[in-house]
Each structure stands twice: as structure tokens, then as C-alpha cells.
Short mmCIF file of C-alpha atoms and ligand atoms in Angstrom, two decimals:
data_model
loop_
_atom_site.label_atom_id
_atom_site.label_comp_id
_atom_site.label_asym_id
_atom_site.label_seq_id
_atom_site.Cartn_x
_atom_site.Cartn_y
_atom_site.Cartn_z
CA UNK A 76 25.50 -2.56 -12.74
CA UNK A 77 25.98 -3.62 -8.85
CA UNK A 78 23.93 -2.49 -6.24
CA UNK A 79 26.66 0.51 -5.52
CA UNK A 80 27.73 1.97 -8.72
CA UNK A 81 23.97 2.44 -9.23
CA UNK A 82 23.52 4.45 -6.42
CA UNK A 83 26.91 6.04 -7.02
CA UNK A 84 25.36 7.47 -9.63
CA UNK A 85 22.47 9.03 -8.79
CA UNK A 86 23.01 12.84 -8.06
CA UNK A 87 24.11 14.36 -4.86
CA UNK A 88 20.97 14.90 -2.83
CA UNK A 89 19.85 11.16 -3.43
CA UNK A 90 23.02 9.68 -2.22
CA UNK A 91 22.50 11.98 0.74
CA UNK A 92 19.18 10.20 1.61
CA UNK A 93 20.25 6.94 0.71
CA UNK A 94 23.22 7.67 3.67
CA UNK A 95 20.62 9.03 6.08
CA UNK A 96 18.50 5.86 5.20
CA UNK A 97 20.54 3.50 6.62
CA UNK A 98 19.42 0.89 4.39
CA UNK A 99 22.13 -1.64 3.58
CA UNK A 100 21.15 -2.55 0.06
CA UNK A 101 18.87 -2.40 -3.05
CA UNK A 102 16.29 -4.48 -2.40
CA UNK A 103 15.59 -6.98 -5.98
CA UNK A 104 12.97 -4.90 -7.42
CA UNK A 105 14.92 -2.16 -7.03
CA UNK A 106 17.80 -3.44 -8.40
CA UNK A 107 16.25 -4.94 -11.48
CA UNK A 108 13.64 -1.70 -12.25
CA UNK A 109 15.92 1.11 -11.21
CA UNK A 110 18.45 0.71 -14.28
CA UNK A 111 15.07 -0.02 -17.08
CA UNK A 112 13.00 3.23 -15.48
CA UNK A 113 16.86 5.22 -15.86
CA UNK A 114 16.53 3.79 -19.79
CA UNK A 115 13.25 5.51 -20.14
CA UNK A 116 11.57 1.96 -20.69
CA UNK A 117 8.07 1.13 -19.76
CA UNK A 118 7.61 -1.44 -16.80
CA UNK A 119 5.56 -3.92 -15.47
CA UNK A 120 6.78 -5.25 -12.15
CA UNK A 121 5.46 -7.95 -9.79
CA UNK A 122 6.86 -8.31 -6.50
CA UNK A 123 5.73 -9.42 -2.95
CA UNK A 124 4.46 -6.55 -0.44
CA UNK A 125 7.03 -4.87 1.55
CA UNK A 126 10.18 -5.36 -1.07
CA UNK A 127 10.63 -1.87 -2.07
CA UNK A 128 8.32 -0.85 -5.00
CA UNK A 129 8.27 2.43 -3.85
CA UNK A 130 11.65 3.22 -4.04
CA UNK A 131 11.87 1.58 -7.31
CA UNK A 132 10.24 4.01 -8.97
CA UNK A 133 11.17 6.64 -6.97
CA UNK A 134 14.61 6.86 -7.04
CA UNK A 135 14.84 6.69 -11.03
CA UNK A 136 12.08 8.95 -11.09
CA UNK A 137 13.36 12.04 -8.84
CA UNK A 138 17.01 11.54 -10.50
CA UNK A 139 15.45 12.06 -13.48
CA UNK A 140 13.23 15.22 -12.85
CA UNK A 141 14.33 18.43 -14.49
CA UNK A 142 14.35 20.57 -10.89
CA UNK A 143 14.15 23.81 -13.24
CA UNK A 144 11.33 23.36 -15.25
CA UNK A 145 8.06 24.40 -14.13
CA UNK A 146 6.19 21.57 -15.69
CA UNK A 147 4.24 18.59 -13.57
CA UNK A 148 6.69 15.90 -15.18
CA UNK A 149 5.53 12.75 -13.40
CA UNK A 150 2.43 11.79 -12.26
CA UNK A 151 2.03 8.81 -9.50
CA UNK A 152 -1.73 7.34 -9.42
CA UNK A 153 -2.46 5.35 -5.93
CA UNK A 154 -6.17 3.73 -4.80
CA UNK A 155 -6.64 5.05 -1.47
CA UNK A 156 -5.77 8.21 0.39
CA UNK A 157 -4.06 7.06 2.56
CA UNK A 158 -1.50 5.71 -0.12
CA UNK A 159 -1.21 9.15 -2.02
CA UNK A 160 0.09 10.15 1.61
CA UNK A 161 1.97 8.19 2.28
CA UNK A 162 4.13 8.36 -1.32
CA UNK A 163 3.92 12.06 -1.23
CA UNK A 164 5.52 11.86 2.29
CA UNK A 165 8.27 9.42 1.19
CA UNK A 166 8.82 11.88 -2.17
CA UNK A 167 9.38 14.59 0.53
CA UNK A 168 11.59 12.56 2.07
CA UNK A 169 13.37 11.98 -0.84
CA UNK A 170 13.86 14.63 -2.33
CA UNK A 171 15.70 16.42 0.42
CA UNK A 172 18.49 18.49 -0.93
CA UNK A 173 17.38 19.33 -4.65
CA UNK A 174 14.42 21.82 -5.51
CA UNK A 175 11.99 19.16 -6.38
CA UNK A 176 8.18 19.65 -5.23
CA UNK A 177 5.29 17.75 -4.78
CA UNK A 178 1.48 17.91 -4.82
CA UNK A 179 -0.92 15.06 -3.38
CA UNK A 180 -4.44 15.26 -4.36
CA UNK A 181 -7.33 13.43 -3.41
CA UNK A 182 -10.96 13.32 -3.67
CA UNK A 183 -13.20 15.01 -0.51
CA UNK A 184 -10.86 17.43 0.18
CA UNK A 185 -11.21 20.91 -0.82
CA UNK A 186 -10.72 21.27 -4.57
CA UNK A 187 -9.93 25.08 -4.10
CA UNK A 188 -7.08 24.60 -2.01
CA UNK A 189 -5.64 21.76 -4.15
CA UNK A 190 -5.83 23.79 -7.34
CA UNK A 191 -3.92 26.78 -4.80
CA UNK A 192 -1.11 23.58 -4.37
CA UNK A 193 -0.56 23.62 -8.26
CA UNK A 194 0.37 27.49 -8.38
CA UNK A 195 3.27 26.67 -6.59
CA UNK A 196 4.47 24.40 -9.60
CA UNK A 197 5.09 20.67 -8.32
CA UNK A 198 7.10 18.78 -10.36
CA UNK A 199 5.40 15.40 -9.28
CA UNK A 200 1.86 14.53 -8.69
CA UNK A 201 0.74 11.82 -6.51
CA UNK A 202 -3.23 11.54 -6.46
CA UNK A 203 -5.81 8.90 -6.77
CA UNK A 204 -7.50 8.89 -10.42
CA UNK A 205 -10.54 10.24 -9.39
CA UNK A 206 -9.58 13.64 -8.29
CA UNK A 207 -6.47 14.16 -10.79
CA UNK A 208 -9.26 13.49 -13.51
CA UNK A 209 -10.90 16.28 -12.39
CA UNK A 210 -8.04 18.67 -11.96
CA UNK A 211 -7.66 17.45 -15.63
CA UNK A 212 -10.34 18.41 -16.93
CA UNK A 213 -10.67 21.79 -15.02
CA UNK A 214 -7.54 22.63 -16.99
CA UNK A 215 -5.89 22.83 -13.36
CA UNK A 216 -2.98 20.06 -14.38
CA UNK A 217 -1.78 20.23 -17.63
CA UNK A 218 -0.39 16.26 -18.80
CA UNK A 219 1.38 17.96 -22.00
CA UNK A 220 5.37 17.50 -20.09
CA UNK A 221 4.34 14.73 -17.85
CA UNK A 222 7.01 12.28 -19.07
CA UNK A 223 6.34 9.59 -16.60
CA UNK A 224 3.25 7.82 -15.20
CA UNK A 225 3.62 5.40 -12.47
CA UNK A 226 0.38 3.20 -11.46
CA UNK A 227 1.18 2.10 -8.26
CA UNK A 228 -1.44 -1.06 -7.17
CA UNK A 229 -1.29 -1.29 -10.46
CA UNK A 230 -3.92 -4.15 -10.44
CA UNK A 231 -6.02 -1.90 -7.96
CA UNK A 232 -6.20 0.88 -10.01
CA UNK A 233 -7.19 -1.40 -13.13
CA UNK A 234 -10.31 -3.08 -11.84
CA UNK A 235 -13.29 -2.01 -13.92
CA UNK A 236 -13.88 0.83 -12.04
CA UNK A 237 -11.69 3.03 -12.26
CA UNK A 238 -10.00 1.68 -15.35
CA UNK A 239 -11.76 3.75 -17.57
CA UNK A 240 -10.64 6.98 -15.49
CA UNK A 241 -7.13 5.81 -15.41
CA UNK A 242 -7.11 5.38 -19.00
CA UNK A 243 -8.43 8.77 -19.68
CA UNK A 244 -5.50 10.34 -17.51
CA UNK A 245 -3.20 8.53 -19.49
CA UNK A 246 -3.99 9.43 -22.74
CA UNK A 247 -4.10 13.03 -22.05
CA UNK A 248 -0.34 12.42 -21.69
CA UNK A 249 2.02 12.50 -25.09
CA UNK A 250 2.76 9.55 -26.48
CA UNK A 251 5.81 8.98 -25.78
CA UNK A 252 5.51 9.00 -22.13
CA UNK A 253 6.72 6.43 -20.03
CA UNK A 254 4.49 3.92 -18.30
CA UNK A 255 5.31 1.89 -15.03
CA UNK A 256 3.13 -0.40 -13.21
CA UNK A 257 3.91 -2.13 -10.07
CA UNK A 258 1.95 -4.17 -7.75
CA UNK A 259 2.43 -7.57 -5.94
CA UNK A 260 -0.37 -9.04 -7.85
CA UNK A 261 -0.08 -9.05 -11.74
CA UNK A 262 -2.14 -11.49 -13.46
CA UNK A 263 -1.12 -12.37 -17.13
CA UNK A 264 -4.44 -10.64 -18.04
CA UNK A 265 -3.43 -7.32 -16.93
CA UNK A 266 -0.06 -7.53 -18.58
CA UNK A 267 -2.26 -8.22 -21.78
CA UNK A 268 -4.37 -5.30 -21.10
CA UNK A 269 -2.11 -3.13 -20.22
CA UNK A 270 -0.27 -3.84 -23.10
CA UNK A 271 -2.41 -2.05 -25.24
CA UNK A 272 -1.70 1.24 -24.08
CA UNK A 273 1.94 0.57 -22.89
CA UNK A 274 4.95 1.05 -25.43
CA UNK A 275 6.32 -2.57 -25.51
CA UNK A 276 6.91 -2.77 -21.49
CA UNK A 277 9.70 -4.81 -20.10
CA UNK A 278 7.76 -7.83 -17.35
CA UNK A 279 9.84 -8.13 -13.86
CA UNK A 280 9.01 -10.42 -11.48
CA UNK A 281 10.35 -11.01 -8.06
CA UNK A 282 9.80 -14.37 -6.86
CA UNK A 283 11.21 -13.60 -3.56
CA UNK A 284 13.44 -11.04 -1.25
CA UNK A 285 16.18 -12.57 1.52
CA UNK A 286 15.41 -9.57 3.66
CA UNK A 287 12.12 -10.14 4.34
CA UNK A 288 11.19 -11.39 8.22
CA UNK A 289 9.27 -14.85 7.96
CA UNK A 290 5.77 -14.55 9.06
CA UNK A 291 3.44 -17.08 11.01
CA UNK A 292 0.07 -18.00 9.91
CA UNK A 293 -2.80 -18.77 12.43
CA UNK A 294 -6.02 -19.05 13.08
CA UNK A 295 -8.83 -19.26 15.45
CA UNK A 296 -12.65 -20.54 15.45
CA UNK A 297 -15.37 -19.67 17.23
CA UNK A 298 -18.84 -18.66 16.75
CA UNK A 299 -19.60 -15.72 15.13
CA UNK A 300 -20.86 -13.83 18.10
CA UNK A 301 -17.39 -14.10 19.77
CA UNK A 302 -15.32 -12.74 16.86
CA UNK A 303 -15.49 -9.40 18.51
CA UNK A 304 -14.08 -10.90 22.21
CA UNK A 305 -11.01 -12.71 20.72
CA UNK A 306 -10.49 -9.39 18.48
CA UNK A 307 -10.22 -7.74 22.00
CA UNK A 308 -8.24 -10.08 23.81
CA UNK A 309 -5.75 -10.03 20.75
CA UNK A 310 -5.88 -5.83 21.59
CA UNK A 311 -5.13 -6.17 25.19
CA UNK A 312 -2.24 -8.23 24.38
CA UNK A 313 1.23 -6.52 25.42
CA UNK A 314 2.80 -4.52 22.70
CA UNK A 315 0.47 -5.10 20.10
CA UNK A 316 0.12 -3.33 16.64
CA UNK A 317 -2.34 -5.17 14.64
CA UNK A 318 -4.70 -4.02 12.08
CA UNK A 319 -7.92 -6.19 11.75
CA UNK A 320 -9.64 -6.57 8.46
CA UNK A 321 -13.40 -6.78 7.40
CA UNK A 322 -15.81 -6.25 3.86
CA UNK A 323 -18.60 -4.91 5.72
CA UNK A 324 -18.49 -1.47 6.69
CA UNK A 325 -21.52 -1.81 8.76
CA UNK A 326 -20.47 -4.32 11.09
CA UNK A 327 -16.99 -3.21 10.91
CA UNK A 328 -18.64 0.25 12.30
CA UNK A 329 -19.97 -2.32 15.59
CA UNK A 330 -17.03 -3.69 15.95
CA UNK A 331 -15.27 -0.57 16.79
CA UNK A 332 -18.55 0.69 19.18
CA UNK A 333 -18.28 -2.54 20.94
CA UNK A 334 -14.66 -1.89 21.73
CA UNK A 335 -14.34 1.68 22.71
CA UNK A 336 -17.04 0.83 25.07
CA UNK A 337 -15.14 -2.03 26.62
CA UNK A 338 -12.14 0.85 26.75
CA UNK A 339 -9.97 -0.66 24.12
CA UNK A 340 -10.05 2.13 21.81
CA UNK A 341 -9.39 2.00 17.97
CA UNK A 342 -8.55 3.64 14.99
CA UNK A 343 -11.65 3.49 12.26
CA UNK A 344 -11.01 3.46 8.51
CA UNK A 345 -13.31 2.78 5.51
CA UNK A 346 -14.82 4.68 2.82
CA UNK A 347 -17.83 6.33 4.76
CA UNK A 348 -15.77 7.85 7.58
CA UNK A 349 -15.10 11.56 7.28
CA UNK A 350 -11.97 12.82 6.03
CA UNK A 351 -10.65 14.51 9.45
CA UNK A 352 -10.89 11.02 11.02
CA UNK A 353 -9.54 8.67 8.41
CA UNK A 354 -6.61 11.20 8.86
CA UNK A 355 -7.24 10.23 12.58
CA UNK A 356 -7.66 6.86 12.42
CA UNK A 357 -4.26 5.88 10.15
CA UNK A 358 -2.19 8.75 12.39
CA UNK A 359 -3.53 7.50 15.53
CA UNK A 360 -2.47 4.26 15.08
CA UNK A 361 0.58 4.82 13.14
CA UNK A 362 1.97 7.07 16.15
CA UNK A 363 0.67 4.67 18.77
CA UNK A 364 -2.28 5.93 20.55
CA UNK A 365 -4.56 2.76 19.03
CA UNK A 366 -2.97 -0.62 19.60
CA UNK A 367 -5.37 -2.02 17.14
CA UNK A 368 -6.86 -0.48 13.73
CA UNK A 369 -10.40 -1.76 11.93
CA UNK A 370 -9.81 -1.07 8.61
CA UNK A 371 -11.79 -2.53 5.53
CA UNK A 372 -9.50 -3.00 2.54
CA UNK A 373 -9.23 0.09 1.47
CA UNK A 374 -6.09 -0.39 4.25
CA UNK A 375 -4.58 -3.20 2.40
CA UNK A 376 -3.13 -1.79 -0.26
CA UNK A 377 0.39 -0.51 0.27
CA UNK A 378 0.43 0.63 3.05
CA UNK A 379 3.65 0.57 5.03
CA UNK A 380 3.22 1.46 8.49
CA UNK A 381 6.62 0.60 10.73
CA UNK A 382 6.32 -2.32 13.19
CA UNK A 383 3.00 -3.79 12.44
CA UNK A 384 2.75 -6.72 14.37
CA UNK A 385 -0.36 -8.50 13.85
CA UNK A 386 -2.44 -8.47 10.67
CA UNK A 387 -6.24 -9.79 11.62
CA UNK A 388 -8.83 -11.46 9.32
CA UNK A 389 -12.29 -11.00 10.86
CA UNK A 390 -13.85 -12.40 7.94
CA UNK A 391 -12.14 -15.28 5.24
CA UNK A 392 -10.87 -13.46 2.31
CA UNK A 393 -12.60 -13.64 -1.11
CA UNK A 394 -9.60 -14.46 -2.80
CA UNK A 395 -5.84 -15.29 -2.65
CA UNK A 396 -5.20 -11.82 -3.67
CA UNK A 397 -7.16 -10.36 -1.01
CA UNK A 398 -5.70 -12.40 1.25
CA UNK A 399 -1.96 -11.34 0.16
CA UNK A 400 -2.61 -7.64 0.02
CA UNK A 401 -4.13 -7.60 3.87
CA UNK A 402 -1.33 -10.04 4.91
CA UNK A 403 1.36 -8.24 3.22
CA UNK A 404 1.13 -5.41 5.94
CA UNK A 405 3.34 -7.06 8.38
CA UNK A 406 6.17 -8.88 7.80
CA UNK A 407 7.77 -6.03 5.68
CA UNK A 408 10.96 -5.40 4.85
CA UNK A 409 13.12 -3.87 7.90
CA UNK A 410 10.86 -5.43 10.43
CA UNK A 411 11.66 -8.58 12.45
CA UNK A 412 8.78 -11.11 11.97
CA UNK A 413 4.41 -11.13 11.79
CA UNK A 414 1.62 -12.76 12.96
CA UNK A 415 -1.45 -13.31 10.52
CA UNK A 416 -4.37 -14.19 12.20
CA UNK A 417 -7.67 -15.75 10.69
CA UNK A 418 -10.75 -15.37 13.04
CA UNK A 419 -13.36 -17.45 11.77
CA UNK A 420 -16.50 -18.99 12.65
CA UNK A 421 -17.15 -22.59 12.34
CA UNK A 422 -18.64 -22.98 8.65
CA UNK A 423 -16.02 -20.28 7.46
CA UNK A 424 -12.93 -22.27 8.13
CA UNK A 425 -12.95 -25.11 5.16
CA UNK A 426 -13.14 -22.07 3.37
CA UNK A 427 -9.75 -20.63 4.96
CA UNK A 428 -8.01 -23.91 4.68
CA UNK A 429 -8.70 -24.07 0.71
CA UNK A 430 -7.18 -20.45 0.49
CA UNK A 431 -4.55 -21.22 2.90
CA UNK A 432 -3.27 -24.57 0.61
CA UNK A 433 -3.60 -22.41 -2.97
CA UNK A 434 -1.11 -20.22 -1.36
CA UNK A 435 1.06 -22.73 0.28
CA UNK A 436 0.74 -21.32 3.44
CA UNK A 437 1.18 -23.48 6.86
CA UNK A 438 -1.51 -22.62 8.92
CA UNK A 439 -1.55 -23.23 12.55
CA UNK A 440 -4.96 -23.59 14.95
CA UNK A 441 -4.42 -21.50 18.16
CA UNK A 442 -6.60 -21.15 21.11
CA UNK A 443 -6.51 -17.94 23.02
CA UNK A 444 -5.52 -19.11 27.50
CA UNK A 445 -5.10 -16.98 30.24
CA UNK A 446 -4.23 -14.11 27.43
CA UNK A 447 -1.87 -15.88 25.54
CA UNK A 448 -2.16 -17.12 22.04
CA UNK A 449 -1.24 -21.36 23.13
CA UNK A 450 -1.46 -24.30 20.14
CA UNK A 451 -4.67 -26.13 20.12
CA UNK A 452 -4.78 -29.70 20.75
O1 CDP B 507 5.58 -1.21 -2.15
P1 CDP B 507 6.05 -2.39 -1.37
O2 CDP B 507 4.94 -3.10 -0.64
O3 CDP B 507 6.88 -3.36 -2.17
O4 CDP B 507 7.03 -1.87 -0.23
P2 CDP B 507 7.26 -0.36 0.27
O5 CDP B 507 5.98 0.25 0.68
O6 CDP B 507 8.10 0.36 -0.71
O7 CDP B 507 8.05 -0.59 1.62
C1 CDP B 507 9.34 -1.02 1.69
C2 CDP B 507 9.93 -0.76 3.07
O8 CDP B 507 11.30 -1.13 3.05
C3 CDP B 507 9.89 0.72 3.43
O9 CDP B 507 9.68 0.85 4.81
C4 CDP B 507 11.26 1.21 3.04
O10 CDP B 507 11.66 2.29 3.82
C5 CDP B 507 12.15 -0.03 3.25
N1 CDP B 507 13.32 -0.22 2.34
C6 CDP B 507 13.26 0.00 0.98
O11 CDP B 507 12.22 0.39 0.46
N2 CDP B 507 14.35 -0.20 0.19
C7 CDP B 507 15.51 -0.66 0.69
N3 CDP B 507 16.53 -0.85 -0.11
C8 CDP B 507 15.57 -0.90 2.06
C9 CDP B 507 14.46 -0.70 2.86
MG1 MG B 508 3.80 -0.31 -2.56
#
């Protein structure tokens, strides 16, 4: 099927949205998942960040839905909150036009008002394990018509964690549901894995997608104690959007004091901020009113935040994965281009340069002038 009969024959109210989308084409994922997920098939699918996984399951998925039941037919699991947000948001967009509803759920927010959300009957639920485990096993959700589960950070989701939790939510399902997993980092381990409790998946992988805007590599040194100065400078810079990475919460947390008292403020997201501002934080800087936000990587995991321009490394990534997921939040699809930049201290950057060659990336060594970002020779 070509890109256009397939969306020729999705019902009304998605060809609608696909119209008031603008978007020119299926993206590859999209165009190789839509037509399995339409067959009912299990799916594992690789492909880089920003290429369209959403939509990929999406679009089968609401065609799909029976609008008149009253069952929760799908159920969409996502690692952070910020993620179940952002997918419910998109569903809403989505499903514009047809009767469908949906429910996000997540953990620290008020469990009474999310089991009032359910009365009103959603036909998809988009929640991160922890919380839909509960609702589970409150007898709040009830997994007996969900035909579809879609584990999105599929890799995420599966560390050892939570992949007991995940498990349990999808064996209170039938059977015969349907089970699609989608990240841009699927080891051959997982597929094995996942195997077991899949029904004989079909393995996509997208190498590549033409669309996407290149994206520059670079990288500064300095001592330690100056991170936090070249961070700012890189703030101050004209039109910037750049969300800067780092583990530790607790010097993440000085970072941010260190900035909003030299009047550059910023948007503040990990795991120990409150729920009122991590709503903040990700709508403050998504709207504009933070050029810059510190994020640990609870932040690098799907989200898709228009016209990200700078993605910032305050410490060197564990792992090539790591380093993908952060990256992978500029440079996405429908963008023009991205900067990545490493900040790292003298010691830290053989380390960089060994990640940087496993994932034959060019780096380039800048030095920060007169606030400009110039080469360094
Ligand atoms: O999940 P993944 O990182 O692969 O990407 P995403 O979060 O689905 O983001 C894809 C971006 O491309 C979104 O901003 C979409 O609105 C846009 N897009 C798309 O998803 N599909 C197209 N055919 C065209 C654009
Ligand atoms: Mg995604």
C-alpha cells in the first residue's frame, strides 16, 4: 500500500487531522507499522528519535477503536509523566471528530480524581506502569476488552525495574491481545525477552528517515567549576531553546540556584520536584518563558517539544544509549537543524571521544568568544 491509499483509508475524522496536520507524508515507521498494527499483528519497532513512533501506533490504533463500546480497549504505557502527557495530548488531538476518549494517569497525582476520569468511560489509557498497576488492582480499570497494549520506550519501560510491573499489567490482559513495542533503542536481548510474552511479533527497523534536519555535534572543556558559566553563556545566547542534561539531581538542583540568581531563569525537572512544578517546568519552557531547561533524564525519553535548539550534556553520558535518547530531542522531524553540546571537564573528555567514535559521530571542539560559539584552534 502507498503512503496515500493508506491514509485514504482510514475513517473520516482521521483524514480530517491528517489535512489539518499539514504533514506531507508517512514518515518510514509509519509506513512500515501502520499496515502490521491494521493486521492485528504484534510489533517490535526500532527507529531513530523524532521519526514518528507516535503516530505509528496511533493512527492504526484510534482507526481501530470501537467509539461505541464502553470498554478501555487500548492501553499506552510511557516512563515519565511528562510522556503520558504528552501522548494523551496528541490522542486528543487525534481523535478530533469521532467520540473517542482518553484517560492519562500517573503516579503523585490524586488517585481519587483519576478513578472519577474512568467513570466517564475512556476508550484509551495512557499511564506510566506504576499507577495503572494500581488502578488495576483497585478493580478501577478492568484489562478484560483491552485489545491492544502499546509500550512506548519500550526499552525504558523494560529495565529491571519496572519490568516486573509491566509484565503484571500485561497479563491481566486476554491472550490474544495485541502487543507493540517501539523505541529507538532495541537491543537483540529485549526482542528475546520480549518474545516470551509477545505472540510471534513482526521486528521493524528503521535505519534512517530523509526528513530528518542534520544535527551538529560539539563540545567544550573546561574545569569543572566553570560548567555552570558556559551553561549560562549558552542561555544568554539569542533565540535559544536548549535543554541541558545531568545524573545528579543534587547538583542539577545548584545548577538551577546558581542561575536564577544570575537572572537567567530555568525550568527544573527531575524526580524529586513536586508535581505542580514539573508541570511548570516542561510548560514553562515549552511555551517560552525559560530559554533553557535542567532536566535529568527522566526528560530524555520522548519527548517532543517543537523547536528545540540546543540539547546540553553537563556530564558525559554512561552509555551510547543515553547519549541517543538526550540527543534525540533536537533535530526532530519538522524542525530545521540542532546543536548537541558536550560540556566537559578535562579528565571527562577521552571519555566523550570513545562514545562519540562508537556512534560515528563527528565531533567538533568549540570555544565560547565574545558570546559566540567560534572553532577552537
Ligand atoms: O516517537 P519519536 O521520537 O519517533 O517521534 P514523535 O515524538 O512521534 O515525533 C515526531 C514529530 O514529527 C512530531 O512532532 C510529529 O508531529 C511530526 N510528524 C509525524 O509524527 N509524522 C509525520 N508523518 C510527519 C510529522
Ligand atoms: Mg516517541
Amino acid at each position: 500500500m502507498t503512503d496515500s491509499t493508506l491514509i485514504t483509508s482510514f475513517q473520516s475524522f482521521l483524514q480530517e487531522n491528517w489535512t489539518k496536520s499539514n504533514f506531507e507524508r508517512l514518515t518510514a515507521v509509519q509506513e512500515k507499522t501502520i499496515p502490521l498494527v491494521l493486521d492485528g499483528q504484534d510489533v517490535i519497532a526500532e527507529s531513530p528519535t523524532g521519526t514518528g513512533k507516535t503516530l505509528a501506533y496511533l493512527l492504526p490504533l484510534l482507526q481501530s477503536l470501537d467509539q461505541n463500546s464502553i470498554a478501555i480497549q487500548a492501553v499506552i504505557l510511557a516512563s515519565s509523566h511528562e510522556l503520558v502527557m504528552q501522548i494523551h495530548s496528541e490522542i486528543q488531538q487525534w481523535s478530533s471528530g469521532s467520540l473517542i476518549k482518553s484517560a492519562a494517569f500517573i503516579g503523585g497525582a490524586n488517585i481519587k480524581k483519576q478513578i472519577e476520569k474512568l467513570k466517564k468511560k475512556p476508550h484509551v489509557v495512557v499511564a506510566t506502569p506504576g499507577r495503572l498497576n494500581e488502578l488495576i488492582k483497585m478493580k478501577k480499570v478492568k484489562m478484560h476488552q483491552v485489545k491492544t497494549i502499546v509500550l512506548d520506550e519500550a526499552d525504558q519501560l523494560l529495565v529491571p525495574e519496572h519490568q516486573d510491573t509491566v509484565k503484571t499489567i500485561i497479563q491481566s490482559s486476554l491472550a490474544e491481545r495485541q502487543v507493540l513495542l517501539f523505541s529507538a533503542t532495541l537491543n537483540k536481548d529485549l526482542e528475546m525477552t520480549a518474545k516470551d510474552w509477545m505472540n510471534n511479533p513482526t521486528v521493524i527497523r528503521v535505519e534512517e528517515e530523509a526528513a530528518l534536519p542534520e544535527v551538529n555535534h560539539i563540545y567544550f572543556v573546561c574545569d569543572n567549576r566553570d560548567k555552570i558559566e558556559l551553561l549560562r553563556k549558552i542561555g544568554r545566547m539569542d533565540n535559544v531553546k536548549g535543554i541541558a542534561f545531568m545524573e545528579d539531581i543534587g547538583n542539577l538542583n545548584v545548577f538551577a540556584q546558581k542561575l536564577e540568581f544570575k537572572h537567567l531563569p530555568v525550568g527544573l525537572l527531575h524526580s524529586n520536584t513536586k508535581k505542580k512544578e514539573r508541570v511548570d517546568a516542561i510548560n514553562g519552557f515549552r511555551n517560552g518563558k525559560y530559554n533553557l531547561l535542567l532536566a535529568t533524564d527522566v526528560a530524555a525519553r520522548g519527548l517532543d517539544i517543537k523547536g528545540i535548539t540546543h540539547v546540553i550534556h553537563l556530564d558525559v553520558p554512561k552509555d551510547t544509549k543515553q547519549y541517543i535518547h538526550r540527543s534525540g530531542r533536537t533535530g526532530r522531524l519538522g524542525s530545521e537543524s540542532g546543536t548537541v553540546i558536550s560540556i566537559v571537564s578535562y579528565p571527562e573528555e577521552a571519555k566523550l571521544k570513545k562514545l562519540a567514535s562508537k556512534l560515528n559521530i563527528e565531533l567538533q571542539r568549540k570555544v565560547f568568544i565574545k558570546g559566540e560559539i567560534r572553532d577552537y584552534r
